[in-house]
């Protein structure tokens, strides 16, 4: 180390220290809203809010298999009892009538404020006569026993109206007093966590509590019951996916690190070189975190993961330095090529910075900052940190052998060109299925888990929240009023069969305004008594028996409107809290829609009819959202923009190479291997039945970034001379580490990792092969004189 280097070293140390300080203060997040467009639509914002904190994101579906029906029911009751006393769960339901008495008492007491039938016409003489006549008719039905006892107090049948509406959804079968699957082989239970869907630590703790409670209750049963717990739902998917990804990343990282370390030790024969070679990568990663933190105020976990993968290209810089600077031909002559390679990478990733999606822009900034700092560290810091007499093994003999192979590769030129054309033909022939625009393509949830979720969801009748109407307002009262307005437009669709039904928080807690309207429709006692004789004339229910009815109506006129606090201790409180929630400064009411089970299109919702019905609904914040369609549209927009920006990046690379090389022929010679390798990789994926996702696109960008170094080294000075032996050896070593590092990911069961690994691993190898074969028409064999 020389004195002239000391200022540069201090500057680098200060920079790294600053980056560490910034990284220490950085807020890392997994909030999905970071991947919303800068100007998201209301539908997209609602989608993310539901994924983060919606009903579905907190609902666990539980199944109990094995044993006999009695054992499953006993375990279900014990499990539900334990979970109901645990603060981690806000709602637990298994069919037991734990709230039935309170529910029925509340409905009966407040029936005149809750019943949708209450209006001015209901208590006219004609209205009373019609309602009482219908109740009398019910006496001959299976419900007669229930309605007969209620007739003196509820002759207009308001309680039956409420029960009929609240029982509109699909209900699971019941065995031994608890919910069961249709075939009776599985007990069912629903549990809603208090933790939001984005709080995976608390979700994991709740699931662990569920497992512990199951084990404790199962231990109370006779030996040999052999009961099995099944858990599904969004929280289980999220927790399992995180565990799977962490496990896969750890396992694959250990395998790839072991391979790369073994390769580098084999190449360097120097532990010192191995450690020093990591400095550019670490410096680049810290710079990437600091840049994104300063630019965006936080760093998303996805950006950190993919960004660190992308600047894995920086490992190559140290290999080029250690191998080429130690050779007679390579000392300091390779930096112009590396500089141009870094600039091409900046063009590729820099285009992402112009994305309207902060997630993509973060990825672009992270990659650029990381690559630039890694390259500068390799160029200006690393050489001065090398100890005196630093040396790695002499790779010149290997380089000479590679020269011989290079000559042989030239003979494969036309074969590889034919392969590239064939790949282009495959891509063109299958252009209609080239891209996968569905977000589900990235799902790490295995098919077996998805099948179990569908089976449990069908058996338990859990709401399908793919379609929902969402209303937003400044306060709960306004949200409930908007929900009532939307309900009024949806009810005709239920009657026409366009939808099977819907839920609304206003079913359980009408707005104060609606309750006051209903109270105002109730006549006073004297007026009601005066109307009843005429209303009951000719009916088998004399007015004299309806004095309890008169007293209840009079009491209802004096009763204060129902509030959310009045619902405590009933199942209606859970329903209201799930469907009416505060999000930020506004309140949101959810109205999930159910598909019809009969009619012309069973199982399908007529979305056009729903949109038409909601047109002109009061308030501009009434939205009809297809959750799956919206998530696919959001991903498609994200993907489309990434594709356009990548193409812009490619144009930038062409312009950069044109300005630097000043030769169209050389530009073509550099770009041709990259284009050919990308085409062959894409064709291979298509032939394997894989449609490309945004992760494959990122992988293709990385092929261009890594492969551009190979092509530029083979192009050299453009004079047709072959790369020196040291350069050939360093390219081989860099390629082997890249293929090993990314190729291992291709064997992952996680689609995210598999896509990156399956694209970059073979792509990097092909890029080197095409660059070697297409770079120049001929190359001297090993030992032969150079031209």
XYZ file of C-alpha atoms in Angstrom:
787
model
C 0.000 0.000 0.000
C 1.431 3.379 -0.996
C 0.926 6.783 0.627
C -0.819 8.013 -2.515
C -3.466 5.386 -1.911
C -4.240 6.473 1.652
C -6.716 9.271 0.678
C -8.577 6.898 -1.621
C -8.694 4.262 1.108
C -10.000 6.771 3.654
C -12.575 7.987 1.177
C -13.732 4.416 0.533
C -13.869 3.625 4.248
C -15.866 6.817 4.864
C -18.221 5.875 2.040
C -18.717 2.349 3.349
C -19.209 3.701 6.879
C -21.805 6.149 5.614
C -23.600 3.393 3.738
C -23.626 1.241 6.883
C -25.019 4.175 8.887
C -27.731 4.792 6.293
C -28.526 1.077 6.093
C -28.784 0.986 9.890
C -31.473 3.674 9.769
C -33.219 2.189 6.760
C -36.795 1.048 7.064
C -37.162 -2.327 5.411
C -40.693 -3.253 4.491
C -42.752 -6.013 2.955
C -45.756 -3.740 2.467
C -47.354 -4.640 -0.867
C -48.377 -1.024 -1.419
C -44.745 -0.342 -2.349
C -45.523 -2.149 -5.594
C -48.579 -0.093 -6.397
C -48.270 2.303 -9.322
C -47.469 5.887 -8.381
C -51.054 6.784 -9.310
C -53.050 3.628 -8.472
C -56.711 3.283 -9.261
C -59.137 2.963 -6.381
C -59.650 -0.689 -7.295
C -55.917 -1.372 -7.085
C -55.672 0.384 -3.724
C -58.586 -1.628 -2.338
C -57.011 -4.820 -3.680
C -53.770 -4.199 -1.813
C -55.613 -3.191 1.357
C -57.575 -6.440 1.258
C -54.428 -8.487 0.702
C -52.798 -6.685 3.591
C -55.615 -6.489 6.117
C -58.809 -7.837 4.574
C -61.114 -10.525 5.880
C -59.581 -13.252 3.736
C -56.047 -12.379 4.790
C -56.971 -13.274 8.402
C -59.260 -16.294 7.921
C -58.035 -19.819 8.719
C -59.940 -22.860 7.450
C -59.512 -25.842 9.751
C -60.373 -29.489 9.119
C -60.170 -32.460 11.497
C -59.866 -35.911 9.957
C -59.605 -39.428 11.392
C -61.346 -41.090 14.321
C -65.117 -41.335 14.328
C -67.689 -38.568 14.074
C -68.070 -38.338 17.850
C -64.331 -37.976 18.406
C -64.024 -35.342 15.715
C -66.931 -33.395 17.225
C -65.454 -33.625 20.723
C -62.101 -32.412 19.470
C -63.738 -29.604 17.489
C -65.589 -28.369 20.582
C -62.469 -28.519 22.735
C -60.358 -26.801 20.094
C -62.919 -24.039 19.583
C -63.243 -23.543 23.334
C -59.495 -23.008 23.694
C -59.194 -20.690 20.718
C -62.124 -18.530 21.835
C -60.218 -17.675 25.000
C -57.010 -16.854 23.114
C -56.370 -13.200 22.323
C -54.825 -14.121 18.972
C -58.241 -14.994 17.551
C -61.103 -12.581 17.036
C -63.644 -15.132 15.860
C -63.941 -18.908 16.112
C -66.940 -20.753 14.679
C -67.599 -24.484 14.394
C -71.403 -24.652 14.322
C -71.886 -24.672 18.078
C -74.717 -22.401 19.241
C -72.445 -20.308 21.458
C -74.070 -17.046 20.361
C -77.483 -18.375 19.405
C -79.435 -17.180 22.433
C -77.864 -13.717 22.367
C -78.297 -13.507 18.601
C -81.965 -14.424 18.775
C -82.595 -12.104 21.728
C -81.012 -9.170 19.920
C -82.883 -9.878 16.698
C -86.206 -10.167 18.468
C -85.726 -7.088 20.654
C -84.574 -4.869 17.791
C -86.588 -6.481 14.990
C -88.420 -3.287 14.101
C -85.108 -1.442 13.610
C -83.438 -4.303 11.729
C -86.176 -5.687 9.496
C -85.882 -4.557 5.858
C -89.669 -4.838 5.521
C -90.363 -1.985 7.931
C -91.733 1.068 6.191
C -94.716 3.365 6.231
C -96.819 0.878 4.225
C -96.076 -1.971 6.599
C -98.260 -0.553 9.381
C -101.168 0.699 7.382
C -104.320 -1.346 7.739
C -103.710 -2.998 4.377
C -100.039 -3.584 5.144
C -100.819 -5.100 8.496
C -103.482 -7.353 6.992
C -101.131 -8.643 4.318
C -98.242 -9.256 6.757
C -100.445 -10.962 9.360
C -102.074 -13.081 6.654
C -98.660 -14.293 5.471
C -97.692 -15.207 9.036
C -100.931 -17.143 9.438
C -100.212 -18.988 6.213
C -96.828 -20.063 7.634
C -98.643 -21.967 10.377
C -99.290 -24.760 7.875
C -95.608 -24.949 6.926
C -92.734 -26.715 8.746
C -92.050 -23.359 10.418
C -95.515 -23.343 11.938
C -94.392 -24.444 15.386
C -92.005 -21.499 15.607
C -94.310 -18.856 14.161
C -97.321 -19.972 16.216
C -95.594 -19.145 19.488
C -94.431 -15.787 18.155
C -97.692 -14.664 16.556
C -99.051 -12.594 19.490
C -95.843 -10.530 19.669
C -94.688 -10.682 16.064
C -97.744 -11.129 13.861
C -96.107 -9.281 10.955
C -93.258 -11.849 10.899
C -90.310 -9.471 11.229
C -88.148 -12.072 12.983
C -88.731 -14.554 10.165
C -87.780 -11.830 7.664
C -84.480 -11.323 9.470
C -83.702 -15.018 9.838
C -84.474 -15.610 6.184
C -82.069 -12.875 5.082
C -79.281 -13.869 7.467
C -79.617 -17.506 6.412
C -79.169 -16.643 2.747
C -75.620 -17.969 2.512
C -74.498 -21.550 2.099
C -74.300 -23.312 5.443
C -72.110 -26.312 6.198
C -73.584 -29.638 7.206
C -73.721 -30.485 10.907
C -72.729 -33.756 12.608
C -72.932 -34.239 16.377
C -73.518 -30.549 16.894
C -70.556 -29.197 14.921
C -69.881 -28.385 11.305
C -68.815 -31.258 9.072
C -67.928 -31.829 5.430
C -70.614 -33.027 3.051
C -69.360 -36.620 3.213
C -69.182 -36.408 7.010
C -65.544 -37.490 7.158
C -64.142 -34.183 8.326
C -65.089 -31.758 11.108
C -64.803 -28.094 10.138
C -63.917 -24.898 11.955
C -63.314 -21.273 10.997
C -60.883 -19.072 12.925
C -60.158 -15.415 12.228
C -56.906 -14.000 13.553
C -56.659 -10.528 15.037
C -53.299 -9.951 13.350
C -53.367 -8.398 9.909
C -52.448 -10.477 6.893
C -49.132 -8.649 6.545
C -48.054 -9.438 10.128
C -46.635 -12.867 9.411
C -44.933 -13.263 12.790
C -48.232 -12.948 14.648
C -49.983 -15.083 12.055
C -47.375 -17.772 12.585
C -47.826 -17.531 16.367
C -51.602 -17.942 15.976
C -51.136 -21.044 13.814
C -48.698 -22.486 16.357
C -51.311 -21.886 19.070
C -53.829 -23.749 16.940
C -51.475 -26.712 16.578
C -50.782 -26.779 20.320
C -54.471 -26.622 21.203
C -55.212 -29.450 18.772
C -52.462 -31.628 20.271
C -53.745 -30.941 23.786
C -57.328 -31.810 22.915
C -56.321 -34.858 20.872
C -54.399 -36.173 23.870
C -57.670 -36.292 25.829
C -59.149 -38.805 23.397
C -58.614 -42.558 23.643
C -55.353 -43.830 22.224
C -55.489 -44.819 18.589
C -57.968 -42.131 17.555
C -55.401 -41.066 14.964
C -56.851 -37.623 14.330
C -55.267 -35.257 11.861
C -55.328 -31.453 11.741
C -55.654 -29.674 8.386
C -55.102 -25.907 8.132
C -55.588 -23.759 5.072
C -56.432 -20.162 4.182
C -54.407 -17.073 3.285
C -52.551 -16.829 6.636
C -51.439 -20.474 6.362
C -50.337 -19.944 2.757
C -48.352 -16.837 3.685
C -46.632 -18.433 6.674
C -45.855 -21.671 4.811
C -44.572 -19.749 1.787
C -42.253 -17.676 3.936
C -40.920 -20.785 5.650
C -40.463 -22.556 2.309
C -38.679 -19.611 0.723
C -36.413 -19.125 3.745
C -35.588 -22.826 3.795
C -34.972 -22.973 0.051
C -32.884 -19.804 0.025
C -30.766 -21.047 2.928
C -30.257 -24.498 1.435
C -29.540 -23.299 -2.080
C -27.352 -20.445 -0.864
C -25.238 -22.893 1.116
C -24.938 -25.224 -1.878
C -24.119 -22.477 -4.387
C -21.735 -20.756 -1.957
C -19.923 -24.018 -1.342
C -19.590 -24.590 -5.096
C -18.421 -21.032 -5.780
C -15.954 -21.038 -2.877
C -14.570 -24.371 -4.045
C -14.230 -23.015 -7.570
C -12.548 -19.811 -6.448
C -10.154 -21.654 -4.148
C -9.345 -24.014 -7.005
C -8.720 -21.011 -9.239
C -6.953 -18.711 -6.797
C -5.260 -21.248 -4.544
C -5.383 -18.342 -2.062
C -7.836 -17.770 0.821
C -6.710 -14.146 0.885
C -7.868 -13.662 -2.686
C -11.140 -15.331 -1.827
C -11.860 -12.892 1.018
C -10.674 -9.813 -0.861
C -12.798 -10.800 -3.846
C -15.931 -10.329 -1.778
C -15.171 -6.664 -0.960
C -16.652 -5.300 -4.224
C -19.833 -7.318 -3.729
C -20.297 -6.192 -0.120
C -19.520 -2.582 -1.016
C -21.989 -2.719 -3.893
C -24.746 -4.229 -1.761
C -24.307 -1.549 0.923
C -24.312 1.183 -1.718
C -27.484 -0.238 -3.248
C -29.295 -0.252 0.093
C -28.149 3.273 0.923
C -29.103 4.637 -2.504
C -32.603 3.148 -2.404
C -33.084 4.229 1.205
C -32.125 7.831 0.394
C -34.085 7.837 -2.841
C -37.309 6.195 -1.661
C -37.256 6.481 2.119
C -37.396 2.698 2.564
C -36.213 -0.543 0.977
C -38.623 -3.296 0.066
C -37.607 -6.869 0.873
C -38.172 -7.936 -2.720
C -35.825 -5.211 -3.958
C -33.168 -6.317 -1.498
C -33.453 -9.961 -2.556
C -33.419 -9.441 -6.295
C -30.987 -6.544 -6.206
C -28.403 -8.542 -4.311
C -28.832 -11.323 -6.864
C -28.344 -8.922 -9.747
C -25.126 -7.406 -8.463
C -23.796 -10.958 -8.198
C -22.278 -9.867 -11.507
C -19.772 -7.979 -9.340
C -18.088 -11.252 -8.369
C -16.794 -11.384 -11.926
C -14.910 -8.088 -11.567
C -12.597 -9.478 -8.899
C -11.993 -12.603 -10.991
C -11.002 -10.474 -13.990
C -8.681 -8.430 -11.750
C -6.949 -11.315 -10.022
C -6.543 -13.461 -13.126
C -5.814 -10.905 -15.843
C -3.635 -8.496 -13.874
C -1.380 -11.378 -13.003
C -0.673 -12.171 -16.633
C 1.764 -10.542 -18.969
C -0.935 -9.567 -21.465
C -3.696 -8.504 -19.179
C -2.230 -5.938 -16.763
C -4.687 -3.027 -16.614
C -5.739 -3.588 -20.206
C -9.092 -5.065 -19.331
C -10.526 -2.048 -17.523
C -11.876 -0.317 -20.646
C -13.786 -3.496 -21.455
C -15.116 -3.786 -17.887
C -16.075 -0.100 -17.965
C -18.069 -0.595 -21.138
C -19.663 -3.745 -19.682
C -20.750 -1.800 -16.589
C -22.178 0.953 -18.787
C -24.224 -1.575 -20.772
C -25.577 -2.947 -17.492
C -26.468 0.584 -16.407
C -28.360 1.082 -19.661
C -30.251 -2.161 -19.108
C -31.169 -1.620 -15.488
C -31.314 2.173 -15.685
C -34.444 2.030 -17.810
C -36.239 0.460 -14.849
C -35.679 3.646 -12.857
C -38.233 5.415 -15.025
C -40.939 2.970 -14.018
C -44.153 4.286 -12.523
C -43.998 1.344 -10.124
C -41.732 2.172 -7.168
C -40.783 -1.511 -6.872
C -39.213 -1.591 -10.350
C -37.611 1.820 -9.891
C -36.042 0.623 -6.629
C -34.663 -2.437 -8.390
C -33.102 -0.271 -11.114
C -31.500 2.146 -8.650
C -30.216 -0.665 -6.426
C -28.601 -2.512 -9.328
C -26.952 0.565 -10.825
C -25.585 1.877 -7.532
C -24.366 -1.595 -6.596
C -22.637 -2.311 -9.915
C -20.966 1.103 -10.130
C -19.605 0.954 -6.584
C -18.498 -2.670 -7.035
C -16.641 -1.772 -10.227
C -15.007 1.319 -8.662
C -13.990 -0.680 -5.597
C -12.430 -3.339 -7.811
C -10.664 -0.744 -9.941
C -9.337 1.715 -7.381
C -9.344 -0.003 -3.966
C -8.849 -3.712 -4.355
C -5.484 -3.606 -6.213
C -3.951 -1.591 -3.372
C -5.195 -3.983 -0.709
C -3.442 -6.927 -2.273
C -0.587 -8.023 -0.047
C 3.000 -7.880 -1.248
C 3.863 -10.853 -3.409
C 0.186 -11.534 -3.868
C -0.248 -14.185 -6.487
C -2.726 -16.731 -7.564
C -2.024 -19.807 -9.584
C -0.682 -19.283 -13.063
C -3.583 -19.868 -15.411
C -1.649 -19.254 -18.604
C -1.456 -22.987 -19.477
C -5.201 -23.245 -19.034
C -5.656 -20.138 -21.172
C -3.557 -21.670 -23.926
C -5.725 -24.784 -23.863
C -8.803 -22.588 -24.047
C -7.382 -20.988 -27.168
C -7.428 -24.411 -28.723
C -11.005 -24.907 -27.674
C -11.809 -21.463 -29.020
C -10.646 -22.561 -32.445
C -12.856 -25.634 -32.130
C -15.783 -23.466 -31.055
C -15.395 -21.533 -34.286
C -16.220 -24.718 -36.171
C -19.532 -24.827 -34.348
C -20.411 -21.367 -35.592
C -22.915 -22.409 -38.222
C -24.411 -25.046 -35.989
C -24.983 -22.435 -33.280
C -26.351 -19.973 -35.802
C -28.781 -22.661 -36.950
C -29.714 -23.249 -33.298
C -30.394 -19.542 -32.824
C -32.585 -19.417 -35.944
C -34.462 -22.526 -34.805
C -34.973 -20.894 -31.400
C -36.271 -17.774 -33.115
C -38.701 -19.946 -35.053
C -39.958 -21.557 -31.845
C -40.431 -18.178 -30.191
C -42.296 -16.844 -33.230
C -44.486 -19.953 -33.514
C -45.425 -19.770 -29.854
C -45.578 -15.983 -29.587
C -49.208 -16.155 -28.415
C -48.223 -18.018 -25.265
C -44.879 -16.313 -24.773
C -45.883 -14.305 -21.683
C -47.858 -15.347 -18.639
C -49.915 -12.378 -17.488
C -51.482 -14.082 -14.470
C -50.176 -13.315 -11.015
C -50.893 -16.906 -9.954
C -47.890 -17.983 -12.029
C -45.683 -16.641 -9.247
C -47.582 -18.399 -6.459
C -45.389 -20.606 -4.250
C -48.466 -22.481 -2.963
C -48.289 -26.125 -4.136
C -51.277 -27.585 -6.057
C -52.090 -30.014 -3.206
C -52.458 -27.102 -0.769
C -54.664 -25.242 -3.251
C -56.871 -28.345 -3.670
C -57.241 -28.703 0.114
C -58.181 -25.040 0.408
C -60.855 -25.416 -2.265
C -62.282 -28.519 -0.556
C -62.420 -26.867 2.887
C -63.805 -23.626 1.471
C -66.563 -25.476 -0.365
C -67.521 -27.595 2.648
C -67.614 -24.735 5.115
C -69.301 -22.293 2.757
C -66.650 -19.642 3.346
C -67.331 -16.471 1.399
C -65.855 -16.262 -2.057
C -64.482 -12.755 -1.983
C -63.371 -12.680 -5.593
C -66.233 -10.302 -6.329
C -67.183 -7.597 -3.910
C -68.731 -4.170 -3.815
C -66.703 -1.708 -1.785
C -67.974 1.599 -0.483
C -65.780 4.143 1.276
C -66.819 7.111 3.355
C -65.559 9.543 5.933
C -67.261 7.897 8.927
C -69.067 4.638 9.815
C -72.522 6.187 9.482
C -71.818 7.398 5.951
C -70.294 4.031 5.030
C -73.364 2.182 6.308
C -75.669 4.518 4.393
C -73.653 3.915 1.228
C -73.783 0.161 1.865
C -77.570 0.368 2.196
C -77.780 2.258 -1.077
C -75.638 -0.364 -2.804
C -77.724 -3.144 -1.231
C -80.826 -1.600 -2.710
C -79.281 -1.876 -6.173
C -78.001 -5.427 -5.622
C -81.220 -6.942 -4.290
C -82.966 -6.929 -7.717
C -79.967 -8.853 -9.091
C -80.532 -11.541 -6.461
C -84.154 -11.808 -7.483
C -83.244 -12.013 -11.185
C -80.547 -14.651 -10.553
C -77.656 -12.494 -11.791
C -76.034 -13.038 -8.385
C -76.777 -15.598 -5.695
C -76.732 -13.155 -2.810
C -74.512 -10.754 -0.937
C -73.415 -9.750 2.533
C -73.488 -6.257 4.002
C -72.600 -4.806 7.416
C -75.897 -2.912 7.259
C -77.730 -6.247 7.587
C -76.478 -6.482 11.157
C -76.132 -2.790 11.963
C -78.313 -0.484 9.858
C -77.282 3.135 9.646
C -78.692 5.421 12.305
C -80.620 7.264 9.610
C -82.239 4.037 8.387
C -83.132 3.012 11.937
C -84.743 6.397 12.599
C -86.740 6.021 9.368
C -88.032 2.659 10.553
C -88.878 4.049 13.983
C -90.787 6.864 12.356
C -92.843 4.297 10.431
C -94.101 2.692 13.656
C -97.561 3.959 14.732
C -98.274 4.827 18.350
C -100.156 2.339 20.470
C -103.599 3.964 20.093
C -103.334 4.166 16.332
C -102.085 0.583 16.025
C -104.899 -0.715 18.226
C -107.371 1.151 16.039
C -106.056 -0.476 12.836
C -105.799 -4.066 14.045
C -109.546 -5.009 14.090
C -109.891 -4.184 10.412
C -106.495 -5.744 9.582
C -107.414 -9.061 11.234
C -111.030 -9.233 10.056
C -111.711 -12.774 8.812
C -108.310 -14.099 9.931
C -107.971 -16.779 12.656
C -106.118 -14.245 14.815
C -108.349 -11.758 16.627
C -106.978 -8.316 17.395
C -107.593 -8.894 21.084
C -104.704 -11.407 21.149
C -102.220 -8.898 19.711
C -101.815 -6.631 22.742
C -98.195 -7.954 23.245
C -97.523 -6.835 19.660
C -98.835 -3.359 20.432
C -96.654 -3.145 23.529
C -93.519 -4.254 21.626
C -94.102 -1.674 18.896
C -94.587 1.009 21.508
C -91.349 -0.032 23.210
C -89.516 0.030 19.889
C -90.656 3.625 19.337
C -88.945 4.581 22.586
C -85.811 2.511 22.122
C -82.562 4.218 21.092
C -81.052 3.215 17.740
C -78.842 0.133 17.765
C -75.099 0.790 17.999
C -72.016 -1.336 17.413
C -71.566 -1.714 21.183
C -75.020 -3.316 21.442
C -73.778 -6.177 19.257
C -71.040 -7.270 21.682
C -71.435 -10.894 22.689
C -73.241 -11.816 19.483
C -71.983 -13.258 16.225
C -73.190 -10.064 14.532
C -70.329 -8.109 16.114
C -67.840 -10.353 14.316
C -69.683 -9.919 11.027
C -69.788 -6.133 11.326
C -66.128 -5.887 12.312
C -65.180 -8.024 9.302
C -67.248 -6.015 6.833
C -66.911 -2.476 8.205
C -63.429 -1.266 9.004
C -61.379 1.866 9.316
C -58.524 2.137 6.835
C -56.451 5.250 7.220
C -58.697 8.253 7.582
C -61.650 6.603 5.864
C -64.113 3.832 6.568
C -64.688 0.947 4.206
C -67.767 -1.264 3.967
C -67.430 -4.559 2.081
C -70.316 -6.321 0.330
C -69.003 -9.731 -0.877
C -71.123 -11.242 -3.642
C -72.132 -14.903 -3.927
C -72.552 -16.693 -7.229
C -75.936 -18.288 -7.934
C -76.103 -22.053 -7.446
C -78.928 -22.556 -9.935
C -80.209 -20.859 -13.065
C -78.703 -20.393 -16.500
C -75.149 -19.805 -15.215
C -74.669 -21.544 -11.869
C -71.425 -20.648 -10.156
C -70.958 -17.512 -12.256
C -71.683 -13.903 -11.418
C -73.044 -11.639 -14.149
C -70.438 -8.919 -13.734
C -71.897 -6.747 -16.473
C -75.259 -6.693 -14.688
C -73.577 -5.764 -11.410
C -71.651 -2.893 -12.982
C -74.791 -1.661 -14.719
C -76.769 -1.801 -11.481
C -74.156 0.229 -9.610
C -73.882 2.948 -12.240
C -74.876 6.247 -10.718
C -74.923 4.851 -7.166
C -74.871 7.627 -4.561
C -71.319 8.608 -3.702
C -68.350 8.348 -6.013
C -66.642 5.754 -3.823
C -68.830 2.761 -4.673
C -66.665 0.219 -6.477
C -67.291 -3.223 -7.908
C -64.072 -5.190 -7.712
C -63.099 -8.490 -9.247
C -60.205 -9.308 -6.941
C -58.611 -11.881 -9.237
C -59.132 -9.786 -12.338
C -57.782 -6.698 -10.600
C -54.686 -8.508 -9.336
C -54.053 -9.864 -12.838
C -54.525 -6.383 -14.322
C -52.150 -4.885 -11.776
C -49.536 -7.523 -12.557
C -50.120 -7.158 -16.303
C -49.543 -3.402 -16.051
C -46.431 -4.008 -14.018
C -45.229 -6.581 -16.530
C -46.068 -4.482 -19.580
C -44.150 -1.514 -18.272
C -41.162 -3.678 -17.319
C -41.138 -5.114 -20.842
C -41.254 -1.682 -22.488
C -38.546 -0.330 -20.204
C -36.371 -3.373 -20.913
C -36.718 -2.743 -24.635
C -35.776 0.879 -24.023
C -32.759 -0.378 -22.095
C -31.749 -2.558 -25.042
C -31.969 0.452 -27.356
C -29.813 2.359 -24.893
C -27.227 -0.436 -24.979
C -27.182 -0.361 -28.786
C -26.703 3.416 -28.756
C -23.939 3.146 -26.153
C -22.076 0.457 -28.085
C -22.482 2.452 -31.300
C -21.047 5.582 -29.707
C -18.187 3.689 -28.075
C -17.177 1.140 -30.684
C -17.908 3.454 -33.638
C -18.450 0.447 -35.865
C -21.770 -1.063 -36.822
C -20.041 -4.351 -37.502
C -18.513 -4.455 -34.021
C -21.839 -3.502 -32.450
C -23.508 -6.393 -34.260
C -20.665 -8.681 -33.256
C -21.178 -7.799 -29.593
C -24.971 -7.949 -29.657
C -25.349 -11.105 -31.727
C -24.203 -13.562 -28.995
C -26.453 -11.839 -26.472
C -29.499 -11.957 -28.720
C -28.808 -15.600 -29.672
C -28.416 -16.735 -26.072
C -31.596 -14.921 -25.024
C -33.506 -16.493 -27.927
C -32.311 -20.014 -27.126
C -33.154 -19.626 -23.425
C -36.632 -18.309 -24.219
C -37.246 -21.097 -26.736
C -36.072 -23.690 -24.226
C -38.470 -22.344 -21.603
C -41.347 -22.385 -24.101
C -40.581 -25.948 -25.177
C -40.560 -26.923 -21.493
C -44.074 -25.512 -21.233
C -43.059 -22.392 -19.301
C -44.617 -19.056 -20.222
C -42.417 -16.128 -19.225
C -43.134 -14.024 -16.137
C -41.608 -10.783 -14.935
C -38.934 -12.799 -13.127
C -37.833 -14.410 -16.387
C -37.617 -10.900 -17.845
C -35.306 -9.813 -15.026
C -33.264 -12.958 -15.670
C -32.943 -12.079 -19.370
C -31.676 -8.635 -18.390
C -29.032 -10.278 -16.260
C -27.971 -12.513 -19.160
C -27.384 -9.368 -21.213
C -25.490 -7.726 -18.340
C -23.203 -10.698 -17.708
C -22.923 -11.761 -21.342
C -21.960 -8.288 -22.535
C -18.633 -8.676 -20.707
C -17.908 -11.901 -22.625
C -18.849 -10.394 -25.985
C -16.771 -7.288 -25.365
C -13.748 -9.299 -24.306
C -13.969 -11.409 -27.469
C -14.403 -8.288 -29.564
C -11.291 -6.832 -27.922
C -9.937 -3.916 -29.852
C -11.895 -4.880 -32.913
C -8.794 -5.936 -34.774
C -9.678 -9.614 -34.974
C -7.095 -10.684 -32.441
C -7.990 -13.450 -30.034
C -8.294 -12.649 -26.313
C -5.098 -13.323 -24.358
C -4.952 -16.633 -22.467
C -5.447 -14.891 -19.123
C -8.612 -13.210 -20.399
C -9.972 -16.519 -21.658
C -9.258 -18.183 -18.330
C -10.851 -15.351 -16.338
C -13.979 -15.469 -18.530
C -14.243 -19.213 -17.972
C -13.895 -18.809 -14.204
C -16.401 -15.951 -14.074
C -18.815 -17.979 -16.165
C -18.479 -21.065 -13.988
C -19.227 -19.105 -10.816
C -22.232 -17.455 -12.457
C -23.618 -20.729 -13.790
C -23.041 -22.440 -10.438
C -24.582 -19.608 -8.437
C -27.712 -19.242 -10.543
C -27.958 -22.785 -11.891
C -28.587 -24.176 -8.413
C -31.636 -21.928 -8.123
C -33.180 -23.705 -11.112
C -33.721 -26.747 -8.897
C -35.766 -24.796 -6.356
C -39.431 -25.610 -5.803
C -40.152 -21.898 -5.367
C -41.240 -20.368 -8.703
C -39.512 -17.065 -7.944
C -36.111 -18.706 -7.485
C -36.659 -21.300 -10.189
C -37.456 -18.637 -12.797
C -34.289 -16.642 -12.084
C -32.058 -19.719 -11.888
C -33.558 -21.472 -14.902
C -33.038 -18.344 -16.987
C -29.660 -16.975 -15.896
C -27.824 -20.285 -15.387
C -28.127 -21.657 -18.937
C -28.223 -18.122 -20.365
C -24.785 -17.222 -19.011
C -23.295 -20.452 -20.368
C -24.876 -19.872 -23.785
C -23.708 -16.255 -23.831
C -20.091 -17.379 -23.390
C -20.482 -20.135 -25.980
C -22.079 -17.859 -28.578
C -19.557 -15.097 -27.889
C -16.682 -17.561 -28.418
C -18.144 -19.054 -31.583
C -19.354 -15.862 -33.246
C -16.680 -13.398 -32.191
C -14.199 -13.922 -34.984
C -13.925 -16.147 -38.037
C -10.885 -18.038 -36.867
C -8.549 -18.405 -33.927
C -5.120 -19.916 -33.735
C -4.882 -23.281 -32.135
C -2.929 -23.752 -28.948
C 0.729 -23.278 -29.656
C 0.095 -21.868 -33.134
C 1.457 -18.411 -33.948
C -1.007 -15.498 -33.683
C -1.857 -13.481 -36.705
